[in-house]
Short mmCIF file of C-alpha atoms (C1' of nucleotides) in Angstrom, two decimals:
data_model
loop_
_atom_site.label_atom_id
_atom_site.label_comp_id
_atom_site.label_asym_id
_atom_site.label_seq_id
_atom_site.Cartn_x
_atom_site.Cartn_y
_atom_site.Cartn_z
CA MET A 1 105.94 138.47 170.09
CA THR A 2 103.66 138.26 173.01
CA GLY A 3 102.12 141.43 171.92
CA VAL A 4 100.05 142.55 174.97
CA SER A 5 103.56 143.06 177.15
CA ASP A 6 106.33 141.24 178.61
CA LEU A 7 105.97 143.36 181.83
CA THR A 8 105.89 140.85 184.92
CA LYS A 9 102.75 141.22 186.95
CA GLU A 10 104.09 143.08 189.72
CA GLN A 11 104.52 145.72 186.83
CA LYS A 12 101.36 145.47 185.74
CA ILE A 13 99.62 145.73 188.84
CA MET A 14 101.62 149.47 189.15
CA GLN A 15 100.27 150.51 186.13
CA ALA A 16 96.97 149.51 186.42
CA ALA A 17 97.11 150.81 190.06
CA GLU A 18 98.89 153.96 188.67
CA ARG A 19 95.79 154.26 186.49
CA LEU A 20 92.75 153.83 189.02
CA PHE A 21 94.63 155.69 191.74
CA LEU A 22 95.29 158.86 189.30
CA GLU A 23 91.54 158.08 188.03
CA LYS A 24 89.66 157.78 190.98
CA GLY A 25 91.80 158.27 194.05
CA PHE A 26 92.86 156.06 197.10
CA ALA A 27 89.17 155.31 198.51
CA LEU A 28 87.07 154.75 195.54
CA THR A 29 90.12 152.24 194.24
CA SER A 30 89.90 148.26 195.25
CA THR A 31 92.39 146.08 195.58
CA GLY A 32 90.29 143.56 193.55
CA GLU A 33 89.98 145.98 190.37
CA ILE A 34 93.41 146.66 190.82
CA ALA A 35 94.07 143.01 190.58
CA LYS A 36 91.34 142.58 187.71
CA ASP A 37 92.79 145.45 185.64
CA ALA A 38 96.34 144.09 185.65
CA GLY A 39 94.96 140.28 185.27
CA CYS A 40 95.78 138.44 188.41
CA ASN A 41 94.28 137.79 191.32
CA GLN A 42 93.44 140.14 194.42
CA ALA A 43 95.71 138.37 197.01
CA LEU A 44 98.54 138.74 194.24
CA VAL A 45 98.77 142.92 194.89
CA HIS A 46 98.71 141.90 198.60
CA TYR A 47 101.74 139.71 197.69
CA TYR A 48 103.74 142.55 196.01
CA PHE A 49 102.60 145.43 198.52
CA ARG A 50 101.43 143.93 201.30
CA THR A 51 99.16 147.16 201.94
CA LYS A 52 96.91 148.91 199.65
CA ASP A 53 98.43 151.64 201.59
CA ARG A 54 101.81 150.89 200.71
CA LEU A 55 100.89 150.06 197.17
CA PHE A 56 99.50 154.00 196.97
CA GLU A 57 102.58 155.40 198.78
CA THR A 58 104.82 153.92 195.85
CA ILE A 59 102.57 155.44 193.08
CA PHE A 60 102.22 158.21 194.89
CA GLN A 61 106.37 159.12 195.52
CA LYS A 62 107.14 157.64 191.95
CA LYS A 63 104.24 160.77 190.70
CA ILE A 64 105.79 163.52 193.07
CA THR A 65 108.78 162.54 191.98
CA VAL A 66 108.08 163.46 188.36
CA PHE A 67 106.29 166.14 189.15
CA ILE A 68 108.85 167.88 191.03
CA THR A 69 112.16 167.72 189.10
CA ASP A 70 110.60 167.92 185.96
CA PHE A 71 109.28 171.79 187.62
CA MET A 72 112.63 172.40 188.32
CA GLN A 73 114.59 170.99 184.97
CA ILE A 74 114.71 174.46 183.63
CA GLY A 75 118.45 175.67 185.49
CA GLY A 76 120.99 177.65 185.73
CA LYS A 77 122.11 178.03 181.78
CA ARG A 78 122.65 182.01 181.27
CA ILE A 79 119.72 183.02 179.96
CA PRO A 80 118.25 186.39 180.52
CA PHE A 81 115.46 186.25 183.74
CA GLU A 82 112.35 186.82 181.97
CA GLU A 83 113.20 184.44 179.41
CA LYS A 84 113.94 181.44 181.81
CA LEU A 85 110.98 181.78 183.94
CA ARG A 86 108.83 181.55 180.71
CA ARG A 87 110.62 178.53 179.90
CA LYS A 88 109.81 176.96 183.71
CA ILE A 89 106.23 178.21 183.12
CA GLU A 90 105.93 176.31 179.76
CA ALA A 91 107.70 173.15 181.22
CA HIS A 92 105.42 173.09 184.06
CA PHE A 93 102.43 173.46 181.83
CA ASP A 94 103.62 170.50 179.48
CA MET A 95 104.56 168.25 182.61
CA LEU A 96 100.65 169.00 183.64
CA ASP A 97 99.47 168.46 180.20
CA ALA A 98 101.06 164.99 180.20
CA ASN A 99 100.47 164.06 183.67
CA ARG A 100 97.06 165.42 183.70
CA GLN A 101 95.69 163.93 186.53
CA LEU A 102 98.26 164.89 188.82
CA PRO A 103 97.21 168.01 190.23
CA PHE A 104 93.77 165.98 191.76
CA LEU A 105 96.00 162.80 193.12
CA PHE A 106 98.19 165.11 194.96
CA LEU A 107 95.14 167.62 195.89
CA ASN A 108 92.50 165.00 196.71
CA GLU A 109 95.84 162.88 199.20
CA LEU A 110 97.20 166.29 200.77
CA ILE A 111 93.60 167.03 201.49
CA THR A 112 91.96 163.87 202.55
CA ASN A 113 94.91 162.48 204.10
CA PRO A 114 97.29 164.93 205.94
CA ALA A 115 99.31 161.65 206.95
CA ARG A 116 100.51 161.29 203.56
CA ILE A 117 101.99 164.55 203.61
CA ALA A 118 105.21 163.55 205.56
CA SER A 119 106.34 162.07 202.13
CA VAL A 120 105.79 164.85 200.17
CA LYS A 121 107.91 166.94 202.92
CA GLU A 122 110.85 164.40 201.92
CA ASN A 123 110.86 164.75 198.61
CA PHE A 124 110.53 168.63 199.01
CA GLY A 125 113.58 168.24 201.22
CA VAL A 126 116.34 168.54 199.27
CA LEU A 127 116.64 169.38 195.49
CA PRO A 128 113.68 171.65 195.02
CA ALA A 129 114.39 174.03 198.16
CA LYS A 130 118.29 174.20 196.53
CA VAL A 131 116.35 175.62 192.84
CA TYR A 132 114.14 177.60 195.10
CA ARG A 133 116.86 179.43 196.51
CA GLN A 134 118.66 179.85 193.70
CA PHE A 135 115.29 181.28 191.57
CA SER A 136 115.18 183.46 194.80
CA GLU A 137 118.63 185.10 193.93
CA GLU A 138 118.52 185.40 190.62
CA LEU A 139 114.75 187.51 191.71
CA GLU A 140 116.71 189.69 194.04
CA LYS A 141 119.10 190.64 191.57
CA GLU A 142 116.11 191.58 189.14
CA ILE A 143 114.75 194.07 192.00
CA ALA A 144 117.47 195.20 192.84
CA LYS A 145 118.30 196.33 189.24
CA GLY A 146 114.88 197.75 188.79
CA THR A 147 113.75 195.21 186.07
CA VAL A 148 111.63 193.76 187.97
CA ARG A 149 109.30 194.76 190.71
CA ASN A 150 109.23 194.27 194.73
CA ILE A 151 107.38 190.53 194.99
CA SER A 152 107.95 187.52 196.61
CA PRO A 153 109.34 184.25 195.06
CA LEU A 154 106.40 182.27 196.90
CA ASP A 155 103.96 184.19 195.24
CA ILE A 156 105.42 183.78 191.84
CA VAL A 157 105.39 180.00 192.48
CA LEU A 158 101.50 180.78 193.35
CA SER A 159 100.54 182.30 190.60
CA VAL A 160 101.96 180.24 188.11
CA PHE A 161 101.02 176.66 189.84
CA SER A 162 97.76 178.19 190.27
CA LEU A 163 97.47 179.04 186.75
CA ASN A 164 98.65 176.08 185.42
CA ILE A 165 96.91 173.53 187.84
CA VAL A 166 93.50 174.55 187.15
CA VAL A 167 92.98 174.25 183.62
CA PHE A 168 93.93 170.79 184.11
CA LEU A 169 91.99 170.38 186.89
CA MET A 170 88.67 171.64 185.67
CA LEU A 171 89.18 169.47 182.53
CA PRO A 172 86.10 166.82 183.80
CA VAL A 173 84.13 170.33 184.08
CA PHE A 174 85.01 171.57 180.54
CA ARG A 175 84.55 167.91 179.01
CA GLU A 176 80.81 167.52 180.68
CA VAL A 177 79.68 170.85 181.74
CA PHE A 178 80.93 173.03 178.51
CA GLY A 179 80.66 169.18 176.21
CA MET A 180 84.49 170.16 175.18
CA ASP A 181 85.76 167.49 173.21
CA GLU A 182 89.63 166.77 173.36
CA ALA A 183 90.31 169.13 170.10
CA ALA A 184 88.55 172.14 171.82
CA PHE A 185 90.25 171.60 175.17
CA ARG A 186 93.42 171.54 172.87
CA GLU A 187 92.78 174.56 171.73
CA LEU A 188 91.95 175.88 175.19
CA ALA A 189 95.04 174.97 176.78
CA ASP A 190 97.29 176.14 174.47
CA ARG A 191 95.86 179.47 174.53
CA ARG A 192 96.01 179.26 178.15
CA LYS A 193 99.31 178.41 178.37
CA LYS A 194 100.64 181.60 176.21
CA GLU A 195 98.31 183.72 178.53
CA ASN A 196 99.04 182.11 182.16
CA VAL A 197 102.83 182.97 181.01
CA ALA A 198 101.77 186.79 179.85
CA MET A 199 100.09 187.04 183.06
CA VAL A 200 102.96 186.41 185.45
CA LEU A 201 105.14 187.65 183.30
CA ALA A 202 103.22 191.11 182.93
CA SER A 203 102.62 191.19 186.64
CA LEU A 204 106.40 191.51 187.64
CA ARG A 205 106.95 194.80 185.51
CA PRO A 206 107.83 197.18 188.14
CA MET B 1 68.21 177.29 227.93
CA THR B 2 68.96 173.91 226.17
CA GLY B 3 72.48 175.16 225.59
CA VAL B 4 73.95 173.03 222.59
CA SER B 5 70.57 173.83 220.17
CA ASP B 6 67.09 173.61 219.55
CA LEU B 7 68.01 171.89 215.70
CA THR B 8 65.87 168.98 214.86
CA LYS B 9 67.73 165.72 214.17
CA GLU B 10 67.07 166.27 210.70
CA GLN B 11 69.19 169.65 210.80
CA LYS B 12 71.92 167.75 213.16
CA ILE B 13 72.00 165.34 210.70
CA MET B 14 72.46 167.89 207.73
CA GLN B 15 75.12 169.88 209.59
CA ALA B 16 77.36 166.32 210.49
CA ALA B 17 77.00 165.93 206.83
CA GLU B 18 77.80 169.19 205.71
CA ARG B 19 80.92 168.89 208.32
CA LEU B 20 82.75 165.67 207.44
CA PHE B 21 81.67 165.57 203.67
CA LEU B 22 83.60 169.00 203.34
CA GLU B 23 86.30 167.63 205.26
CA LYS B 24 86.64 164.32 203.72
CA GLY B 25 84.81 164.17 200.56
CA PHE B 26 82.32 161.54 199.96
CA ALA B 27 84.11 158.09 199.71
CA LEU B 28 85.95 158.97 202.79
CA THR B 29 82.53 159.74 204.95
CA SER B 30 79.87 156.65 206.25
CA THR B 31 76.56 157.15 207.52
CA GLY B 32 77.55 156.02 211.11
CA GLU B 33 79.87 158.12 211.51
CA ILE B 34 77.68 160.90 210.65
CA ALA B 35 75.02 159.93 213.14
CA LYS B 36 78.07 159.65 215.47
CA ASP B 37 78.57 163.44 215.20
CA ALA B 38 74.41 164.03 214.88
CA GLY B 39 73.98 162.46 218.27
CA CYS B 40 71.95 159.93 216.81
CA ASN B 41 71.83 156.27 215.39
CA GLN B 42 72.61 155.06 212.12
CA ALA B 43 69.40 154.27 210.84
CA LEU B 44 67.86 157.97 211.33
CA VAL B 45 70.11 158.94 208.63
CA HIS B 46 68.39 156.76 206.18
CA TYR B 47 65.23 157.37 207.53
CA TYR B 48 65.51 161.30 206.70
CA PHE B 49 67.76 161.03 203.26
CA ARG B 50 66.91 157.28 202.48
CA THR B 51 70.18 156.53 200.86
CA LYS B 52 73.60 158.27 201.54
CA ASP B 53 74.17 160.12 197.76
CA ARG B 54 70.69 162.04 197.98
CA LEU B 55 72.35 163.58 201.65
CA PHE B 56 75.49 163.72 199.67
CA GLU B 57 73.51 165.61 196.93
CA THR B 58 71.81 167.81 199.17
CA ILE B 59 74.77 169.15 201.03
CA PHE B 60 76.07 169.36 197.35
CA GLN B 61 73.18 170.99 195.78
CA LYS B 62 73.45 173.90 199.00
CA LYS B 63 76.79 174.30 198.41
CA ILE B 64 76.91 175.00 194.78
CA THR B 65 74.18 177.29 195.42
CA VAL B 66 76.01 179.78 197.56
CA PHE B 67 78.80 179.35 195.72
CA ILE B 68 77.06 180.47 192.31
CA THR B 69 75.02 182.98 193.09
CA ASP B 70 77.78 184.44 196.09
CA PHE B 71 79.67 184.82 192.90
CA MET B 72 77.34 186.44 191.11
CA GLN B 73 75.92 188.75 193.53
CA ILE B 74 78.01 192.06 192.74
CA GLY B 75 75.27 193.18 189.78
CA GLY B 76 75.11 195.83 186.72
CA LYS B 77 75.33 199.09 188.69
CA ARG B 78 76.79 202.09 187.29
CA ILE B 79 80.27 201.31 188.48
CA PRO B 80 83.21 201.69 185.38
CA PHE B 81 84.06 198.50 184.26
CA GLU B 82 87.33 197.87 186.37
CA GLU B 83 86.17 198.51 189.85
CA LYS B 84 83.55 196.30 188.70
CA LEU B 85 86.21 193.49 188.47
CA ARG B 86 88.10 194.18 191.04
CA ARG B 87 84.55 193.87 193.47
CA LYS B 88 83.84 190.33 191.77
CA ILE B 89 87.17 189.28 192.41
CA GLU B 90 87.08 190.16 196.03
CA ALA B 91 83.93 188.93 196.52
CA HIS B 92 84.73 185.81 194.68
CA PHE B 93 87.78 185.23 197.33
CA ASP B 94 85.83 186.52 200.50
CA MET B 95 83.29 183.56 199.46
CA LEU B 96 86.10 181.28 199.41
CA ASP B 97 87.69 182.33 202.68
CA ALA B 98 84.60 182.14 204.48
CA ASN B 99 83.92 178.67 202.95
CA ARG B 100 87.36 177.16 202.59
CA GLN B 101 86.91 173.50 202.01
CA LEU B 102 84.13 173.92 198.95
CA PRO B 103 86.85 173.83 195.82
CA PHE B 104 88.24 170.64 197.35
CA LEU B 105 84.70 169.34 197.47
CA PHE B 106 83.78 170.64 194.08
CA LEU B 107 86.58 169.34 192.62
CA ASN B 108 86.91 165.94 194.35
CA GLU B 109 83.38 165.19 193.60
CA LEU B 110 83.19 166.48 189.56
CA ILE B 111 86.60 164.48 188.66
CA THR B 112 85.86 161.15 190.66
CA ASN B 113 81.88 161.34 190.23
CA PRO B 114 81.06 162.98 186.75
CA ALA B 115 77.19 161.83 187.14
CA ARG B 116 77.24 164.59 189.93
CA ILE B 117 78.35 166.93 187.10
CA ALA B 118 74.36 166.92 185.99
CA SER B 119 73.57 168.57 189.45
CA VAL B 120 76.44 171.42 188.44
CA LYS B 121 74.83 171.86 184.95
CA GLU B 122 70.92 172.61 186.42
CA ASN B 123 72.20 174.98 188.70
CA PHE B 124 74.70 177.01 186.28
CA GLY B 125 71.58 177.09 183.83
CA VAL B 126 70.02 180.06 184.72
CA LEU B 127 70.85 182.69 186.42
CA PRO B 128 75.21 182.52 186.01
CA ALA B 129 74.43 182.65 182.26
CA LYS B 130 72.65 185.21 182.49
CA VAL B 131 75.09 187.11 184.83
CA TYR B 132 77.94 185.55 182.15
CA ARG B 133 76.54 187.18 179.35
CA GLN B 134 75.56 190.05 180.75
CA PHE B 135 79.76 190.45 181.69
CA SER B 136 80.72 189.35 178.09
CA GLU B 137 78.84 192.52 176.64
CA GLU B 138 80.62 195.14 179.02
CA LEU B 139 83.50 193.49 178.37
CA GLU B 140 83.11 193.78 174.82
CA LYS B 141 81.95 197.26 175.27
CA GLU B 142 85.15 198.00 176.83
CA ILE B 143 87.35 196.15 174.01
CA ALA B 144 85.68 198.36 171.94
CA LYS B 145 86.87 201.53 173.61
CA GLY B 146 90.02 200.38 173.32
CA THR B 147 90.36 200.14 177.02
CA VAL B 148 90.80 196.49 177.62
CA ARG B 149 92.78 194.53 174.95
CA ASN B 150 90.97 191.47 172.97
CA ILE B 151 90.67 188.71 175.48
CA SER B 152 87.40 185.89 176.17
CA PRO B 153 85.27 186.17 178.97
CA LEU B 154 86.29 182.72 179.62
CA ASP B 155 89.87 183.51 180.30
CA ILE B 156 89.07 186.18 182.68
CA VAL B 157 87.05 183.75 184.55
CA LEU B 158 89.26 181.06 184.36
CA SER B 159 92.41 183.28 185.38
CA VAL B 160 90.32 184.80 188.68
CA PHE B 161 89.10 181.06 189.36
CA SER B 162 92.48 179.76 189.52
CA LEU B 163 94.44 182.33 191.43
CA ASN B 164 91.41 182.44 194.02
CA ILE B 165 90.98 178.80 194.29
CA VAL B 166 94.42 177.42 194.75
CA VAL B 167 95.11 179.64 197.85
CA PHE B 168 92.37 177.53 199.82
CA LEU B 169 93.06 174.23 197.71
CA MET B 170 96.83 174.50 198.77
CA LEU B 171 95.79 175.14 202.97
CA PRO B 172 96.58 171.74 203.96
CA VAL B 173 100.29 172.00 202.25
CA PHE B 174 101.16 175.37 204.08
CA ARG B 175 99.81 174.09 207.24
CA GLU B 176 101.78 170.96 206.82
CA VAL B 177 104.27 171.61 204.89
CA PHE B 178 105.08 174.93 205.41
CA GLY B 179 104.24 174.79 208.92
CA MET B 180 101.68 178.09 208.71
CA ASP B 181 99.76 178.48 211.32
CA GLU B 182 96.09 180.33 210.82
CA ALA B 183 97.38 183.62 211.45
CA ALA B 184 100.98 183.03 208.77
CA PHE B 185 97.60 181.53 206.18
CA ARG B 186 95.45 184.80 207.13
CA GLU B 187 98.95 187.10 206.12
CA LEU B 188 99.32 184.85 202.99
CA ALA B 189 95.28 185.26 201.53
CA ASP B 190 95.20 189.00 202.76
CA ARG B 191 98.24 189.29 200.07
CA ARG B 192 97.37 186.85 197.42
CA LYS B 193 94.06 188.63 197.38
CA LYS B 194 95.34 192.09 196.39
CA GLU B 195 98.19 190.19 194.26
CA ASN B 196 95.33 188.39 192.46
CA VAL B 197 93.21 191.43 191.72
CA ALA B 198 96.09 193.54 190.76
CA MET B 199 96.95 190.10 188.12
CA VAL B 200 93.95 189.82 186.59
CA LEU B 201 93.73 193.94 186.14
CA ALA B 202 96.97 194.25 185.01
CA SER B 203 96.31 191.26 182.15
CA LEU B 204 93.82 193.37 181.05
CA ARG B 205 95.93 196.76 180.06
CA PRO B 206 96.12 196.90 175.59
"C1'" DA C 1 114.81 125.83 198.03
"C1'" DT C 2 112.86 130.08 196.63
"C1'" DT C 3 109.96 132.82 194.25
"C1'" DA C 4 105.33 133.72 192.52
"C1'" DT C 5 100.34 132.26 192.22
"C1'" DC C 6 96.22 131.22 193.28
"C1'" DT C 7 91.81 129.65 196.20
"C1'" DA C 8 89.71 130.50 200.05
"C1'" DT C 9 88.67 132.85 204.04
"C1'" DA C 10 88.00 135.45 208.25
"C1'" DG C 11 87.13 139.24 210.07
"C1'" DA C 12 85.99 144.46 209.27
"C1'" DT C 13 83.57 147.79 207.26
"C1'" DC C 14 79.39 149.81 205.62
"C1'" DT C 15 74.81 150.80 203.42
"C1'" DA C 16 69.89 149.96 203.41
"C1'" DT C 17 66.04 147.83 205.29
"C1'" DA C 18 63.04 145.73 208.33
"C1'" DG C 19 60.54 145.87 212.67
"C1'" DA C 20 59.79 147.11 217.42
"C1'" DT C 21 58.88 151.30 220.35
"C1'" DA C 22 58.26 155.60 221.99
"C1'" DA C 23 56.65 160.54 220.74
"C1'" DT C 24 53.28 163.66 218.51
"C1'" DG C 25 49.09 165.80 216.49
"C1'" DC C 26 44.26 165.85 216.12
"C1'" DA D 1 47.24 157.65 213.14
"C1'" DT D 2 51.44 159.61 211.75
"C1'" DT D 3 55.94 160.41 212.52
"C1'" DA D 4 60.49 159.78 214.63
"C1'" DT D 5 63.46 157.15 216.67
"C1'" DC D 6 65.64 153.07 218.05
"C1'" DT D 7 67.49 147.98 217.57
"C1'" DA D 8 68.91 144.30 214.81
"C1'" DT D 9 70.61 142.26 210.89
"C1'" DA D 10 71.01 140.87 205.94
"C1'" DG D 11 73.78 141.35 202.32
"C1'" DA D 12 77.72 143.43 200.02
"C1'" DT D 13 81.82 145.39 199.91
"C1'" DC D 14 86.61 144.83 200.86
"C1'" DT D 15 91.49 144.38 203.19
"C1'" DA D 16 94.72 140.87 204.78
"C1'" DT D 17 95.98 137.21 205.31
"C1'" DA D 18 96.46 131.46 205.58
"C1'" DG D 19 97.56 127.77 203.03
"C1'" DA D 20 97.97 124.74 198.67
"C1'" DT D 21 100.02 124.76 194.13
"C1'" DA D 22 102.98 125.68 190.26
"C1'" DA D 23 107.00 127.50 188.50
"C1'" DT D 24 112.16 128.88 188.34
"C1'" DG D 25 116.96 128.93 189.97
"C1'" DC D 26 120.06 126.48 191.36
#
DNA sequence: ATTATCTATAGATCTATAGATAATGC
DNA sequence: ATTATCTATAGATCTATAGATAATGC
């Protein structure tokens, strides 16, 4: 009954790093802070991960994998196109809801550290490309059938991303500027989820 | 014919700070770097602005003012509701296009430095509240007339923001991951502008 | 023996200020 | 006299590593 947990120090360091990097980004988080949060000394952080940059890269990769695979989950089941898209949008939204600081982490790092973009490319290379292609083909069929207007898959993906991501990017603004508490934000998020689905689906009508 | 410019050192410092803060955010920009960029020594930055934080605040306020006033420009002229909204969306998009790093700057600072949100509150307090109220009233009339479905003004604003902002937030990703050059991005941006207008307007249909 | 953890510290920033010197305004 | 600009530096980080000590695995 150790209570707090039987995590190894290494795991505790990763946990602390994840929490802090997600909250404040790379630049504003120090290895000393991570160590304090993990309950060890600062040298140990470097013992396990050598450099702050490598530690960050570890977290970043992990998170980006969650992000991408989760998004691509809804597969080729025999469901009508519109219904499948609806589920994809909702799954994306739910994933963001469960990882609210992810969009901030990604944008922050991809913008301030273009070198990091390489690691996205790697993860984007394999699975997602396939799923994207499949989505493209299904879309083309619908366009050919005349059930969907002529629109590029990139435009659909971008719309979904935009509408979903900003709900969580602006969370601190809702909190501080509009004085929303968790309940109020919950209500907003639930409404936006429906709204976003409706908007994207409506935008496909011929 | 001094060539380079007749700006005062103070102005040069502000210019350099603006450029660097917009590019890398607060944390990753040092006063030494700003000084170098402005062609003076680092102490002078502090002579004029006392602290790095105050310098940042100056830039931030300036930019947020541009952001807000530009957005609220399209006023009460006698134009049909839908046409007016279209123009607002396009004006917002164009403003972002002319200040591409603004969304990043805002999000970055509002998320990592909640204290900064106070300065947004101040600027958001006066003019925008009025314009927002006016927009709300016009919207209500349309809903009453039955030309627009029942939707909150916040939802419309959020949709516009989301769709427009992400185009520019993702610029570095388009550049690096998809290998887009300026011409390719220009094409994408022009298409998204139309797309965003169309989506928002379509989402209002009863 | 090897791995995990700690203490201590070198070396690299970086912010902010003190104090000297040059430029400008009356 | 006042304002602008510079040099120099104190003091506060912060990263990374060296080297000592404790814990663990055979």
